[in-house]
Short mmCIF file of C-alpha atoms and ligand atoms in Angstrom, two decimals:
data_model
loop_
_atom_site.label_atom_id
_atom_site.label_comp_id
_atom_site.label_asym_id
_atom_site.label_seq_id
_atom_site.Cartn_x
_atom_site.Cartn_y
_atom_site.Cartn_z
CA MET A 1 111.33 130.84 85.35
CA SER A 2 110.87 133.62 82.86
CA HIS A 3 108.45 135.28 85.29
CA ALA A 4 111.05 135.25 88.03
CA ILE A 5 113.44 137.08 85.74
CA LEU A 6 110.91 139.48 84.24
CA SER A 7 109.08 140.53 87.32
CA PRO A 8 111.94 142.33 89.18
CA THR A 9 112.88 144.08 85.93
CA LEU A 10 109.34 145.36 85.46
CA GLN A 11 109.20 146.48 89.08
CA ALA A 12 112.43 148.42 88.68
CA ASP A 13 111.13 150.15 85.53
CA HIS A 14 107.89 151.03 87.23
CA LYS A 15 109.68 152.61 90.17
CA THR A 16 111.70 154.89 87.96
CA GLU A 17 108.61 156.09 86.07
CA SER A 18 108.20 159.82 86.23
CA MET A 19 105.24 162.12 85.79
CA LYS A 20 104.60 165.80 85.13
CA ALA A 21 103.58 167.81 88.17
CA LEU A 22 103.38 171.40 89.35
CA VAL A 23 106.04 171.92 92.01
CA PHE A 24 106.15 174.80 94.51
CA HIS A 25 109.71 176.00 95.16
CA GLY A 26 109.02 179.11 97.22
CA PRO A 27 106.95 182.29 96.97
CA ASN A 28 106.18 183.08 93.34
CA GLN A 29 108.20 180.08 92.17
CA ILE A 30 106.23 177.26 90.59
CA ALA A 31 107.08 175.08 87.61
CA VAL A 32 105.86 171.98 85.81
CA GLU A 33 108.55 169.38 86.32
CA ASN A 34 109.26 165.67 86.15
CA MET A 35 108.62 164.03 89.50
CA PRO A 36 108.66 160.36 90.51
CA ARG A 37 105.35 158.66 89.91
CA PRO A 38 103.97 157.72 93.36
CA ARG A 39 103.48 154.09 94.36
CA PRO A 40 100.80 153.07 96.85
CA GLY A 41 101.58 151.58 100.24
CA TYR A 42 99.16 149.86 102.58
CA GLY A 43 95.71 151.45 102.45
CA GLU A 44 96.75 153.82 99.69
CA ALA A 45 95.84 154.14 96.02
CA VAL A 46 97.31 155.94 93.05
CA ILE A 47 94.95 157.59 90.64
CA ARG A 48 95.75 158.81 87.15
CA VAL A 49 94.38 162.34 87.43
CA THR A 50 92.14 163.32 84.55
CA LEU A 51 90.90 166.71 85.77
CA THR A 52 92.04 169.08 88.48
CA THR A 53 91.67 172.79 89.21
CA ILE A 54 93.31 175.71 91.00
CA CYS A 55 91.94 176.94 94.33
CA GLY A 56 92.24 180.40 95.85
CA THR A 57 94.24 178.70 98.60
CA ASP A 58 96.82 177.61 96.00
CA VAL A 59 97.23 181.28 95.10
CA HIS A 60 97.83 182.07 98.79
CA ILE A 61 100.50 179.33 98.76
CA LEU A 62 102.06 180.73 95.59
CA ARG A 63 102.25 184.21 97.15
CA GLY A 64 103.86 182.83 100.30
CA GLU A 65 100.80 183.75 102.41
CA TYR A 66 100.19 180.14 103.43
CA PRO A 67 103.46 178.30 104.03
CA VAL A 68 104.13 174.84 102.61
CA GLU A 69 107.43 173.03 102.16
CA PRO A 70 109.38 173.87 98.99
CA GLY A 71 109.46 170.88 96.65
CA LEU A 72 105.81 170.03 97.28
CA ILE A 73 103.35 169.28 94.46
CA ILE A 74 100.38 171.54 95.15
CA GLY A 75 96.67 171.33 94.35
CA HIS A 76 93.94 169.50 96.25
CA GLU A 77 91.09 168.69 93.89
CA ALA A 78 91.07 165.65 91.62
CA VAL A 79 88.98 163.37 89.48
CA GLY A 80 90.86 160.42 88.09
CA ILE A 81 91.05 156.74 87.29
CA ILE A 82 92.44 154.26 89.77
CA ASP A 83 95.80 153.20 88.40
CA GLU A 84 97.17 151.13 91.24
CA LEU A 85 95.82 149.92 94.58
CA GLY A 86 97.94 149.23 97.61
CA PRO A 87 97.15 146.28 99.88
CA GLY A 88 94.24 146.62 102.29
CA ILE A 89 91.73 148.27 99.92
CA SER A 90 88.47 146.49 99.10
CA GLY A 91 85.54 147.33 96.87
CA TYR A 92 87.63 149.14 94.27
CA ALA A 93 89.33 148.06 91.07
CA VAL A 94 91.98 149.50 88.81
CA GLY A 95 90.08 151.46 86.16
CA ASP A 96 87.36 152.81 88.48
CA ARG A 97 86.81 156.53 88.00
CA VAL A 98 86.78 158.34 91.34
CA LEU A 99 86.40 161.78 92.85
CA VAL A 100 88.72 162.53 95.76
CA GLY A 101 87.87 165.34 98.14
CA ALA A 102 90.32 168.08 99.09
CA ILE A 103 90.03 166.83 102.65
CA THR A 104 91.18 163.24 103.13
CA PRO A 105 90.35 162.13 106.68
CA CYS A 106 91.73 158.88 108.05
CA GLY A 107 88.31 157.89 109.38
CA GLN A 108 89.87 156.31 112.47
CA CYS A 109 91.32 158.99 114.77
CA SER A 110 89.42 160.64 117.61
CA SER A 111 88.67 163.77 115.53
CA CYS A 112 87.23 161.66 112.73
CA LEU A 113 85.28 159.45 115.11
CA THR A 114 83.74 162.49 116.80
CA GLY A 115 82.61 163.80 113.43
CA ASN A 116 85.27 166.45 112.89
CA TRP A 117 86.64 164.85 109.74
CA SER A 118 88.28 168.03 108.49
CA GLN A 119 90.29 168.32 111.71
CA CYS A 120 91.66 164.76 111.32
CA GLY A 121 94.54 163.97 113.62
CA GLY A 122 93.38 166.41 116.27
CA VAL A 123 95.27 169.36 114.80
CA PRO A 124 93.51 172.34 113.22
CA ILE A 125 93.02 171.83 109.46
CA GLY A 126 94.56 168.33 109.88
CA GLY A 127 92.20 166.80 107.31
CA TRP A 128 93.70 168.93 104.56
CA LYS A 129 96.71 166.98 103.37
CA PHE A 130 96.94 167.26 99.55
CA GLY A 131 99.20 170.10 98.50
CA ASN A 132 99.61 171.05 102.15
CA THR A 133 101.42 168.29 104.01
CA ILE A 134 101.66 165.68 101.22
CA ASN A 135 101.99 165.90 97.44
CA GLY A 136 98.90 167.24 95.73
CA ALA A 137 96.66 166.91 92.72
CA GLN A 138 98.15 169.20 90.06
CA ALA A 139 99.98 166.24 88.61
CA GLU A 140 99.48 163.29 86.29
CA TYR A 141 99.25 160.89 89.23
CA LEU A 142 98.09 161.35 92.81
CA LEU A 143 98.73 159.15 95.83
CA VAL A 144 95.51 158.98 97.86
CA PRO A 145 96.03 158.34 101.57
CA TYR A 146 93.39 156.41 103.52
CA ALA A 147 91.99 155.56 100.11
CA GLN A 148 89.18 153.38 101.47
CA ALA A 149 87.67 156.45 103.15
CA ASN A 150 88.36 158.93 100.40
CA MET A 151 87.62 157.61 96.93
CA ALA A 152 84.04 158.16 95.74
CA LYS A 153 83.14 156.34 92.55
CA VAL A 154 81.79 158.62 89.83
CA ALA A 155 78.65 157.46 88.02
CA ALA A 156 79.18 156.78 84.32
CA ASP A 157 76.64 159.44 83.37
CA LEU A 158 78.57 162.22 85.11
CA ARG A 159 81.42 164.01 83.34
CA ASP A 160 84.59 165.01 85.17
CA GLU A 161 83.65 168.68 84.72
CA GLN A 162 80.35 168.14 86.53
CA VAL A 163 81.99 166.82 89.68
CA ILE A 164 85.46 168.38 90.02
CA LEU A 165 84.24 171.43 91.95
CA LEU A 166 82.59 169.18 94.53
CA ALA A 167 86.06 168.25 95.84
CA ASP A 168 86.47 171.61 97.50
CA ILE A 169 84.65 174.83 96.69
CA ALA A 170 81.15 173.40 96.42
CA SER A 171 81.63 171.24 99.51
CA THR A 172 82.91 174.32 101.35
CA GLY A 173 80.30 176.71 99.98
CA PHE A 174 77.41 174.37 100.80
CA SER A 175 78.84 173.72 104.27
CA ALA A 176 78.22 177.37 105.20
CA VAL A 177 74.47 176.87 105.08
CA GLU A 178 74.67 173.44 106.68
CA SER A 179 76.74 174.74 109.61
CA ALA A 180 74.34 177.68 109.99
CA ASP A 181 71.42 175.22 109.96
CA VAL A 182 69.49 177.37 107.47
CA GLN A 183 65.75 176.85 107.88
CA LEU A 184 63.10 176.89 105.16
CA GLY A 185 62.30 180.51 104.41
CA ASP A 186 65.33 182.00 106.18
CA SER A 187 66.75 185.18 104.73
CA VAL A 188 70.41 184.70 103.93
CA VAL A 189 73.11 187.07 102.76
CA VAL A 190 76.27 185.74 101.15
CA ILE A 191 79.02 188.33 101.34
CA ALA A 192 81.34 188.14 98.31
CA GLN A 193 80.69 186.02 95.25
CA GLY A 194 84.01 184.44 94.47
CA PRO A 195 83.81 180.73 93.61
CA ILE A 196 83.14 179.71 97.22
CA GLY A 197 80.62 182.51 97.78
CA LEU A 198 78.83 181.50 94.59
CA CYS A 199 78.63 177.94 95.89
CA ALA A 200 77.31 179.23 99.24
CA THR A 201 74.61 181.06 97.28
CA ALA A 202 73.75 177.83 95.47
CA GLY A 203 73.76 176.09 98.85
CA ALA A 204 71.29 178.61 100.30
CA LYS A 205 68.96 177.86 97.42
CA LEU A 206 69.38 174.09 97.94
CA LYS A 207 68.64 174.47 101.66
CA GLY A 208 65.37 176.26 100.99
CA ALA A 209 66.25 179.80 102.05
CA GLY A 210 63.63 182.45 101.34
CA LEU A 211 65.31 185.70 100.37
CA ILE A 212 68.89 185.20 99.17
CA ILE A 213 70.96 188.37 99.00
CA ALA A 214 74.46 188.44 97.56
CA THR A 215 77.06 191.19 97.71
CA GLU A 216 79.59 191.62 94.91
CA SER A 217 81.02 194.32 92.66
CA ASN A 218 82.64 192.26 89.86
CA PRO A 219 80.17 192.22 86.93
CA VAL A 220 80.84 188.59 85.91
CA ARG A 221 80.36 187.40 89.48
CA LYS A 222 77.22 189.51 89.94
CA LYS A 223 75.66 187.86 86.92
CA MET A 224 76.72 184.37 88.01
CA SER A 225 75.35 185.01 91.49
CA LEU A 226 71.84 185.45 90.05
CA LYS A 227 72.34 182.23 88.07
CA MET A 228 73.36 180.39 91.24
CA GLY A 229 70.24 181.44 93.12
CA ALA A 230 70.58 184.99 94.48
CA ASP A 231 67.41 187.08 94.39
CA VAL A 232 69.23 190.38 94.82
CA VAL A 233 72.86 191.34 94.29
CA LEU A 234 74.10 194.43 96.12
CA ASP A 235 77.24 196.15 94.87
CA PRO A 236 79.23 197.42 97.87
CA THR A 237 80.96 200.01 95.66
CA LEU A 238 77.61 201.56 94.75
CA ALA A 239 75.35 200.97 97.75
CA ASP A 240 75.41 200.97 101.53
CA VAL A 241 75.08 197.21 101.86
CA THR A 242 74.14 197.25 105.55
CA ALA A 243 71.35 199.80 105.04
CA GLU A 244 70.07 198.02 101.93
CA ILE A 245 69.90 194.66 103.70
CA HIS A 246 67.97 196.17 106.59
CA LYS A 247 65.55 197.65 104.04
CA LEU A 248 65.20 194.35 102.17
CA THR A 249 64.37 192.52 105.42
CA ASN A 250 61.98 195.18 106.76
CA ASP A 251 64.53 196.15 109.40
CA ARG A 252 64.54 192.63 110.74
CA GLY A 253 68.05 191.69 109.65
CA VAL A 254 68.97 188.41 108.01
CA ASP A 255 68.73 185.06 109.77
CA VAL A 256 72.08 183.94 108.39
CA ALA A 257 75.02 185.98 107.13
CA ILE A 258 77.71 184.05 105.26
CA GLU A 259 81.14 185.64 105.13
CA ALA A 260 83.04 184.36 102.08
CA LEU A 261 85.95 186.74 101.72
CA GLY A 262 87.99 186.82 104.93
CA THR A 263 88.42 190.50 105.76
CA GLN A 264 87.68 192.56 108.86
CA ALA A 265 85.31 194.78 106.89
CA THR A 266 83.20 191.96 105.48
CA PHE A 267 83.14 190.14 108.82
CA GLU A 268 81.80 193.32 110.42
CA THR A 269 79.20 193.76 107.69
CA ALA A 270 78.06 190.18 108.31
CA LEU A 271 77.57 190.99 112.01
CA ARG A 272 75.79 194.28 111.37
CA VAL A 273 73.16 192.77 109.07
CA LEU A 274 72.24 189.86 111.38
CA ARG A 275 69.02 189.75 113.32
CA PRO A 276 69.46 189.18 117.07
CA GLY A 277 69.99 185.46 117.55
CA GLY A 278 71.09 185.08 113.95
CA THR A 279 74.07 183.09 112.74
CA LEU A 280 77.24 184.37 111.17
CA SER A 281 78.63 181.50 109.13
CA SER A 282 82.22 182.20 108.25
CA LEU A 283 84.11 180.64 105.35
CA GLY A 284 86.74 183.35 104.98
CA VAL A 285 90.43 182.74 105.61
CA TYR A 286 91.60 185.61 107.82
CA SER A 287 95.03 186.96 108.52
CA GLY A 288 96.19 189.20 111.35
CA LYS A 289 93.59 189.98 114.00
CA LEU A 290 89.86 189.77 113.67
CA ASN A 291 87.98 192.24 115.88
CA ILE A 292 84.39 192.05 116.96
CA PRO A 293 82.96 195.57 117.36
CA VAL A 294 80.79 195.49 120.47
CA ASP A 295 78.16 197.83 119.01
CA ALA A 296 77.49 195.29 116.27
CA PHE A 297 77.49 192.47 118.81
CA ALA A 298 74.96 193.89 121.30
CA ALA A 299 77.79 194.05 123.83
CA GLY A 300 77.89 190.26 123.76
CA LEU A 301 74.21 189.88 124.69
CA GLY A 302 72.59 189.47 121.26
CA ASP A 303 72.53 185.66 121.20
CA TYR A 304 74.51 185.74 117.99
CA LYS A 305 76.15 182.55 116.85
CA ILE A 306 79.41 182.54 114.93
CA VAL A 307 80.29 179.28 113.22
CA THR A 308 83.27 178.44 111.02
CA THR A 309 83.65 175.49 108.69
CA LEU A 310 86.57 173.95 106.86
CA CYS A 311 85.69 172.06 103.69
CA PRO A 312 84.09 168.72 104.59
CA GLY A 313 85.68 165.73 102.83
CA GLY A 314 85.64 161.96 102.71
CA LYS A 315 83.91 159.68 100.22
CA GLU A 316 80.42 159.81 101.73
CA ARG A 317 80.44 163.62 101.46
CA MET A 318 81.54 163.34 97.83
CA ARG A 319 78.87 160.72 97.11
CA ARG A 320 76.11 162.93 98.50
CA LEU A 321 77.28 165.99 96.58
CA MET A 322 77.52 164.00 93.35
CA GLU A 323 73.92 162.91 93.93
CA LEU A 324 72.86 166.58 93.97
CA VAL A 325 74.51 167.06 90.59
CA ARG A 326 73.22 163.80 89.18
CA GLN A 327 69.63 164.60 90.16
CA LYS A 328 70.06 168.04 88.61
CA ARG A 329 69.57 169.95 91.86
CA VAL A 330 72.62 172.02 91.06
CA ASP A 331 74.93 172.57 88.08
CA LEU A 332 78.40 173.90 88.78
CA THR A 333 79.80 173.65 85.26
CA PRO A 334 79.15 177.36 84.47
CA LEU A 335 81.82 178.16 87.06
CA LEU A 336 84.48 176.42 84.94
CA THR A 337 85.18 179.33 82.65
CA HIS A 338 88.59 178.30 81.24
CA THR A 339 90.45 175.10 80.38
CA PHE A 340 94.22 174.55 80.27
CA PRO A 341 96.46 171.53 79.84
CA LEU A 342 98.73 170.72 82.81
CA SER A 343 101.72 171.81 80.71
CA GLN A 344 100.33 175.37 80.74
CA ILE A 345 99.15 175.46 84.35
CA THR A 346 101.44 178.38 85.22
CA ASP A 347 99.49 180.48 82.67
CA ALA A 348 96.30 179.32 84.35
CA TYR A 349 97.69 180.48 87.74
CA SER A 350 98.47 183.85 86.27
CA LEU A 351 94.97 184.27 84.81
CA PHE A 352 93.25 182.93 87.92
CA SER A 353 95.24 184.96 90.44
CA ARG A 354 94.71 188.20 88.51
CA GLN A 355 91.01 187.42 87.98
CA GLU A 356 91.39 188.31 84.30
CA ASP A 357 89.07 187.56 81.39
CA GLY A 358 86.03 186.86 83.57
CA VAL A 359 87.67 183.80 85.11
CA LEU A 360 85.86 181.98 87.90
CA LYS A 361 87.49 178.53 87.97
CA VAL A 362 89.94 176.87 85.60
CA ALA A 363 89.74 173.25 84.49
CA ILE A 364 93.20 171.68 84.24
CA LYS A 365 93.35 168.62 82.00
CA THR A 366 96.29 166.57 83.08
CA GLN A 367 96.55 164.01 80.28
CA GLU A 368 96.73 164.38 76.54
CA PRO A 369 93.28 163.43 75.16
CA LYS A 370 94.74 160.53 73.16
CA LEU A 371 95.98 158.94 76.36
CA LEU A 372 92.59 159.04 78.02
CA LYS A 373 90.57 155.87 78.02
CA ALA A 374 86.80 156.16 77.76
CA ASN A 375 85.17 156.84 81.09
CA ASN A 376 84.57 153.61 82.84
CA GLY A 377 83.15 154.76 86.15
CA GLN A 378 80.47 152.75 87.85
CA CYS A 379 77.80 153.59 90.36
ZN1 ZN B 401 90.81 174.78 98.08
ZN1 ZN B 402 91.30 161.10 111.29
#
C-alpha cells in the first residue's frame, strides 16, 4: 500500500529534476542553464556525463556558421555512467561506464545496413544527432538514442581522459587514413595540424605509413605533430610546401594527401602534391564553392581519387579505438591541454575558439568531484 502511494510521488519528483547544460540561443549566444533532466524511452539510455569536450564544429555552431535550432544543448562527445535505462536494452546495467560516439547510428536503416553508419537515415550527415538535431553532451545528463548500438563500455583501467577524444576527433582523424586505404610504406602528408589533423597524423603512423609529412605554422601544433608521428613538419608561412613535398618524395609526390582544414587553398595544395593515382582524403568542412584546378588534376586523367569521410561512430568503432589506447598503440591525452568545470564552459569556448594559451582540446568536467563515484566500468 505504501508503495502504491510512494511510487507516483517519486516519479513526479524525478520528472521535475533539472540539470545544468550549455544551451545555444543563437549566434554568439550560449549560456549554462537549468534544463530538464532527460528520461529514457524505449531503446534509449540516460548517462550521467563525467567528461565532455568542445569540438571545432561547436565553434562553427556558436558563430552561426552551422545552423542548429535555438534552445538546443550542444556538444557531441561524452564519457559517462549509465544512470537510467529505457526498456528494450540488454547487456547493460545502471552504473556501467560508457563512451558514446559523436555519431549515433540507429543500426537498422538502409544507410546503416549498407555500412554508411554516419549517414544514418539516408540523409547526409544523418548519423550526427547530438548537439545537431537532438540535445547534446555539454550537460550533466545525456539521452543516448539507439543506446544498444551506441554505448561502448570503458575498461576499468582506462581513465575518462584517455578515451574522450575517441568519440569524435580521433575517430575522424584516423578515418582519413582508413578511407584512403594507406598501405605500408606509403608517403602521407597531413595538411593542417589542428586536433583532427594531429589525429590523422597519429592515424598515418598507426596504419604503417613510411614518410609522414605535416604542414602547420602554429608552434604548439608543430611540436605536437612530431609527437603524434610526423617525420617532417613544413611551415606554410616559411616554405613553399608544394615544392618541399616534391623534394622530400624525390619528385614522386605523396601517395596520400589528407586535407584537414577545409579551405580552397589547402585542398589545392593536397591535389598538387599527390602522385598520379594518389588519394586525396578530405576531412575539411568547406563552405562556398570548392574548385578543382584542372592543371593540378591532369585535366581529369590522372587517376586521382578524392574521398571524404564523416566521423565514424557506433559502439564497435568505439570499442576498437579504445583497444588501440588500451594496448598503448596511441596516447591522445597530450591533446587535452586545459580542463574546465561545466559551470565555466563559456570561458573554455572563448579560449578554444581563439586558440589562446597553446590550447588544443579542453576537458570539460561536468560533475563536482565529490559527486563522482569511483569508476566502475567493466570490460
Ligand atoms: Zn566534432
Ligand atoms: Zn541508421
